[in-house]
Short mmCIF file of C-alpha atoms in Angstrom, two decimals:
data_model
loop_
_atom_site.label_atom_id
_atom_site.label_comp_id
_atom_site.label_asym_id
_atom_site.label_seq_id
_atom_site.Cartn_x
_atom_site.Cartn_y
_atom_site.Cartn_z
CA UNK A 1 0.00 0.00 0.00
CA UNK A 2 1.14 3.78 -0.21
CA UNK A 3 3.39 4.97 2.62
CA UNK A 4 3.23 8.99 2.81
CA UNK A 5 6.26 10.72 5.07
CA UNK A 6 5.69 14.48 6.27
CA UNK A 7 8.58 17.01 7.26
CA UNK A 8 8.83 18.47 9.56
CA UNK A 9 6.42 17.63 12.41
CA UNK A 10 6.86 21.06 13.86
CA UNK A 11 7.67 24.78 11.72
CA UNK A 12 7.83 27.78 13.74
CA UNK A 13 8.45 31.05 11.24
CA UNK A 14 8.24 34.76 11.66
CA UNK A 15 4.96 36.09 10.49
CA UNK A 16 5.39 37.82 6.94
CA UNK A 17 8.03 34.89 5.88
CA UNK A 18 7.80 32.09 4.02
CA UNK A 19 6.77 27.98 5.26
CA UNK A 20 7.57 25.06 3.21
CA UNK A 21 6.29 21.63 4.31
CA UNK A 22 7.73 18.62 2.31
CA UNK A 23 6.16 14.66 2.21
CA UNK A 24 7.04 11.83 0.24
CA UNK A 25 5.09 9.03 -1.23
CA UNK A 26 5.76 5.32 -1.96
CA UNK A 27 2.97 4.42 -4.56
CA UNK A 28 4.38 5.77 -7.98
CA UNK A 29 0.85 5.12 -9.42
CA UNK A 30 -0.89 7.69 -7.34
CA UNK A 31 -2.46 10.48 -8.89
CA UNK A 32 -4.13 13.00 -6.62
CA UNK A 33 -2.27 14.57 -3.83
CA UNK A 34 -4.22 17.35 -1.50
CA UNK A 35 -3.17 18.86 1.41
CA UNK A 36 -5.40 19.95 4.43
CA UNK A 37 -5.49 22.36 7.37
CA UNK A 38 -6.73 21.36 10.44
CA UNK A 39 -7.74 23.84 13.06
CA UNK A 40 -7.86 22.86 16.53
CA UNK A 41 -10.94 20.74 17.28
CA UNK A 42 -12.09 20.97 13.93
CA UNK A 43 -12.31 18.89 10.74
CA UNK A 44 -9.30 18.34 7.82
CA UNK A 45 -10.22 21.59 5.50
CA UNK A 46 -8.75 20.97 1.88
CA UNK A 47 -6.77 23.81 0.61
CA UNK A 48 -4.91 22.77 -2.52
CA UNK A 49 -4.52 19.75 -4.56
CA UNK A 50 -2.38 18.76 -7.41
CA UNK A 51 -2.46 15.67 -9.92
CA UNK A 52 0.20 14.21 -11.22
CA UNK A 53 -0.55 15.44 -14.98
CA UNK A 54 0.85 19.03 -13.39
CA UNK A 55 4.24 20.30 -11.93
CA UNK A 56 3.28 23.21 -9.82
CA UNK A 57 -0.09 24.58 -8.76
CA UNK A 58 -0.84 28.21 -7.24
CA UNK A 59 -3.81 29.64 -5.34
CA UNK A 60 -2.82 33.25 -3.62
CA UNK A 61 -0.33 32.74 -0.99
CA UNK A 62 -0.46 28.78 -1.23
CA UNK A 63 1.52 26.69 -4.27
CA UNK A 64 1.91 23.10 -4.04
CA UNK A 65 5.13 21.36 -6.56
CA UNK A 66 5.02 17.96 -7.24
CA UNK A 67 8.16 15.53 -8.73
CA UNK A 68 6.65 12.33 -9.74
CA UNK A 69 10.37 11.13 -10.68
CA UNK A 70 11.39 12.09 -7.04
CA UNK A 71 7.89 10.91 -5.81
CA UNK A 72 8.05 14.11 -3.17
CA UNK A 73 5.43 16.68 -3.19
CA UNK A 74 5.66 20.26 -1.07
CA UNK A 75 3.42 23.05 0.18
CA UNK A 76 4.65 26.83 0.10
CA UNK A 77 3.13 29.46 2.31
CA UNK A 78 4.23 32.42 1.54
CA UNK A 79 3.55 35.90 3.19
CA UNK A 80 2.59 33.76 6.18
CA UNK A 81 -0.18 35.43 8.75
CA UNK A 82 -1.35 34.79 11.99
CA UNK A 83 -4.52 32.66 10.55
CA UNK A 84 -2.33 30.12 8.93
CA UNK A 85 -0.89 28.91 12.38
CA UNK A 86 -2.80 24.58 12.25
CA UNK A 87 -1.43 21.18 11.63
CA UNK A 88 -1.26 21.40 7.71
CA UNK A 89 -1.89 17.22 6.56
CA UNK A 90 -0.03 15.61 3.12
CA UNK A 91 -1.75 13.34 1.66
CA UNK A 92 -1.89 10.61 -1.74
CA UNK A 93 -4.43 8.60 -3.35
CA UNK A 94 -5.29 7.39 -6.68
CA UNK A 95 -2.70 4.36 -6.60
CA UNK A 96 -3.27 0.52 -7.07
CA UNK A 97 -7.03 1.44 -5.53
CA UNK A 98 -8.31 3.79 -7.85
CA UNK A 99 -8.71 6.37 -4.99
CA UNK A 100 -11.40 4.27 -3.91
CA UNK A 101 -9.07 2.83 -1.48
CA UNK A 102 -9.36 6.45 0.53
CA UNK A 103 -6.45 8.61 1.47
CA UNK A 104 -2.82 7.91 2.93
CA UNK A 105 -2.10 11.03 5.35
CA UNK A 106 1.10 12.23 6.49
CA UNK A 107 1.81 12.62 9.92
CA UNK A 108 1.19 15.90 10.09
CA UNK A 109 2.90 19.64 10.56
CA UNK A 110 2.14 21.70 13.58
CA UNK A 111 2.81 25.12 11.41
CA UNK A 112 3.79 27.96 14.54
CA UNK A 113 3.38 31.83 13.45
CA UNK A 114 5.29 33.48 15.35
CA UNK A 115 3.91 37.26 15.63
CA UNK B 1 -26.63 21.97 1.54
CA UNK B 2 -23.91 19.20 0.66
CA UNK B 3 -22.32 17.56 4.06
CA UNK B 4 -21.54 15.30 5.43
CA UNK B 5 -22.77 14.32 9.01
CA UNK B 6 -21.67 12.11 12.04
CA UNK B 7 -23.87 11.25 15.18
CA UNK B 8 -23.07 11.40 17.97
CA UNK B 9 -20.21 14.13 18.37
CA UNK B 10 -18.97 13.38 21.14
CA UNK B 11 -19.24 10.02 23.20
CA UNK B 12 -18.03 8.82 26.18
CA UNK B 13 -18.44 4.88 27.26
CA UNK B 14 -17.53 1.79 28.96
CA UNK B 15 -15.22 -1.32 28.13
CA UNK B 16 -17.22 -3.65 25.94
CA UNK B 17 -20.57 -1.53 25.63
CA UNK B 18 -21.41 -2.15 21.95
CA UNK B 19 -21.89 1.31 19.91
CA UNK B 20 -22.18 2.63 16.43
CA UNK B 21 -21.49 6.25 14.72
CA UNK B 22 -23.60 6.80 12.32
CA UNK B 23 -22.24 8.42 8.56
CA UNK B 24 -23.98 10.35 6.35
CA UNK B 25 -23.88 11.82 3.23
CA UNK B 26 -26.48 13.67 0.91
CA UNK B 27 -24.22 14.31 -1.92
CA UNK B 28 -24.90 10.94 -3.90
CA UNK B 29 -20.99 10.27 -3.13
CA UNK B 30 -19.77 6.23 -4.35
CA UNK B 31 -16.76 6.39 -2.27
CA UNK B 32 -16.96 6.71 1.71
CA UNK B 33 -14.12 5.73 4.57
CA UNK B 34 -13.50 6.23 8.06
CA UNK B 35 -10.45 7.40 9.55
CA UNK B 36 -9.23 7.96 13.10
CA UNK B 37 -6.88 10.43 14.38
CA UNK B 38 -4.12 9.93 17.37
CA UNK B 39 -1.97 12.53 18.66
CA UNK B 40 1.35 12.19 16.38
CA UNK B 41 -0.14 9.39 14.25
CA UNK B 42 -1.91 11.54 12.13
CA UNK B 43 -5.09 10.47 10.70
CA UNK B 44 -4.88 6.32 9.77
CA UNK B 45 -7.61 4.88 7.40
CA UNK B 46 -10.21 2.11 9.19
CA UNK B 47 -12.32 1.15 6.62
CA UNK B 48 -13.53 1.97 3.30
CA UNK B 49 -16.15 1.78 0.61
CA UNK B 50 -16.50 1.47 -3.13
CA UNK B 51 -19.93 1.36 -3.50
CA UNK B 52 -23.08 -0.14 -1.99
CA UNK B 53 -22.26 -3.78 -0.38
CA UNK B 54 -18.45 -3.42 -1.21
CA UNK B 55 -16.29 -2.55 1.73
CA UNK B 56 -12.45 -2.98 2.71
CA UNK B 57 -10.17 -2.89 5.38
CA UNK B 58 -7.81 0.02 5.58
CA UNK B 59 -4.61 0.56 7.57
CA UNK B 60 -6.52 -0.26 11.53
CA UNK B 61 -9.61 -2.28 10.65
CA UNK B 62 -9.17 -4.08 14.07
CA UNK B 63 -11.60 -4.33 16.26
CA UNK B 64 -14.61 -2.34 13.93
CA UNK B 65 -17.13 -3.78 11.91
CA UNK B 66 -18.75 -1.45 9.33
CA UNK B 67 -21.79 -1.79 6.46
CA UNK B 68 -22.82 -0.29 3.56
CA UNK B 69 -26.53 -0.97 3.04
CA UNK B 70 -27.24 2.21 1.31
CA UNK B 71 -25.24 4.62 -0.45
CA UNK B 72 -25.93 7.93 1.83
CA UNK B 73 -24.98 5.72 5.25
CA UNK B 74 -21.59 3.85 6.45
CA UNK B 75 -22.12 3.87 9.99
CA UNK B 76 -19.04 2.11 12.32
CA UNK B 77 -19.85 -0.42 14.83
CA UNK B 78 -17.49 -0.76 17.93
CA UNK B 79 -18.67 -4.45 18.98
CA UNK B 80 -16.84 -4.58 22.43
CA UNK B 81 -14.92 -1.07 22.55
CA UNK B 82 -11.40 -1.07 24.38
CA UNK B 83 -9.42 2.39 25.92
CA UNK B 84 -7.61 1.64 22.82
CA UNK B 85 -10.01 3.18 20.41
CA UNK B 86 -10.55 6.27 22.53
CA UNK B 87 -9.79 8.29 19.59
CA UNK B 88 -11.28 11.40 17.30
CA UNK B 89 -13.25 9.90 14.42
CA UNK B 90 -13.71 11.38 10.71
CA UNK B 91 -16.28 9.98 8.40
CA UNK B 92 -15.50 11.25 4.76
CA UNK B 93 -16.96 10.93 1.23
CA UNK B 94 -15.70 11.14 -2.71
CA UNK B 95 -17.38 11.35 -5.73
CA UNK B 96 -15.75 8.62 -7.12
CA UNK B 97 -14.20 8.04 -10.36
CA UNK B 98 -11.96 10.73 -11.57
CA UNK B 99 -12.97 13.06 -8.67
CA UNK B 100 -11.58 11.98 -5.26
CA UNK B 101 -11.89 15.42 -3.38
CA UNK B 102 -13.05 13.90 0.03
CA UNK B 103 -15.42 16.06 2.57
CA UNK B 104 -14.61 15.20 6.14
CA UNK B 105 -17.66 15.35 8.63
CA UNK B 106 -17.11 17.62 11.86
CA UNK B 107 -15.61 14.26 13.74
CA UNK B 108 -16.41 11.92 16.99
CA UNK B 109 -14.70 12.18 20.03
CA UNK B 110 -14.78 8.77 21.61
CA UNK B 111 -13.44 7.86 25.59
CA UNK B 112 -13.33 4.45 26.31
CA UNK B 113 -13.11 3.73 30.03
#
């Protein structure tokens, strides 16, 4: 099955700078890999997602890259604010079970803004 | 409005008391799986579910039966719940096909005693 690895567990930054969060993934046939914010107490919120057909995907302050040669994925933050502090979750799917198989989730980063 | 919903939210109960959490979603979704979250473990797959009558095990299956008698519901049954489980609990739901965007339900908080 797919094995996903997050780093780090824990980023503490200066507000206004940048955060980069970086995972890995096993399954070289997955195809669709989101990542989520969780706030405390509440549920995984999606906020990007990238297939494997693309390199690089952009939304505002958040990009997500993808190398499907490296099989390593990242998420950049950039102008980071006081809202973004949350555990930020990696995830793949899309492998040897179609995506019906669910998601394999990173560990997690505990993302620290640091005013 | 499209959700997805999990009953009860929060739950607290005794070594080998039977329960279920019910799952629902109204957005005609093929695809449905439960997860549970640990402290540092992230959130690890329990079961899942293709379709109506067609479910899997995922990374933890131990210990939880689930069924999938209709395609809105995929309610998880604890049969004789251990302090082990004490865990948070997402239901969460896909399309299917070419569109696996899952929605997560708000989450059970389950204590074991």
């Amino acid at each position: 099955g797919e094995n996903v690895e997050q780093h780090p567990s824990t980023l503490s930054v200066q507000e206004g700078d940048s955060a980069v969060i970086k995972c890995t993934y096993s399954d070289s046939a997955s195809n669709y890999f989101p990542w989520y914010k969780q706030e405390l107490g509440k549920r995984p919120q999606l906020i990007i997602d990238i297939r494997s057909n693309v390199g690089e995907k952009k939304d505002q302050r958040i990009a997500v890259t993808l190398n499907k040669t490296a099989k390593h994925f990242s998420l950049h933050i950039t102008e980071t604010q006081p809202e973004d502090s949350a555990v930020y979750f990696c995830a793949a799917t899309g492998g040897s079970g179609g995506g019906a198989d669910g998601l394999t989730f990173g560990k997690g980063t505990h993302l620290i803004i640091q005013p | 409005e499209a959700q997805v919903t999990q009953n009860p939210r929060y739950l607290i109960t005794v070594t080998g008391k039977k329960l279920t959490v019910t799952c629902s979603q109204n957005m005609n979704h093929e695809y449905m799986s439960w997860y549970r979250q640990d402290p540092g473990l992230g959130l690890r797959q329990i079961y899942y579910s293709m379709n109506v009558e067609v479910t899997d095990k995922g990374d933890v299956p131990e210990g939880y039966k689930v069924s999938r008698k209709e395609k809105r519901n995929f309610p998880l049954i604890l049969e004789s719940p251990s302090p082990n489980q004490t865990s948070l609990y997402f239901c969460a739901s896909s399309l299917g096909g070419s569109n696996l965007e899952q929605y997560f339900g708000p989450g059970t908080r389950l204590t074991v005693t």
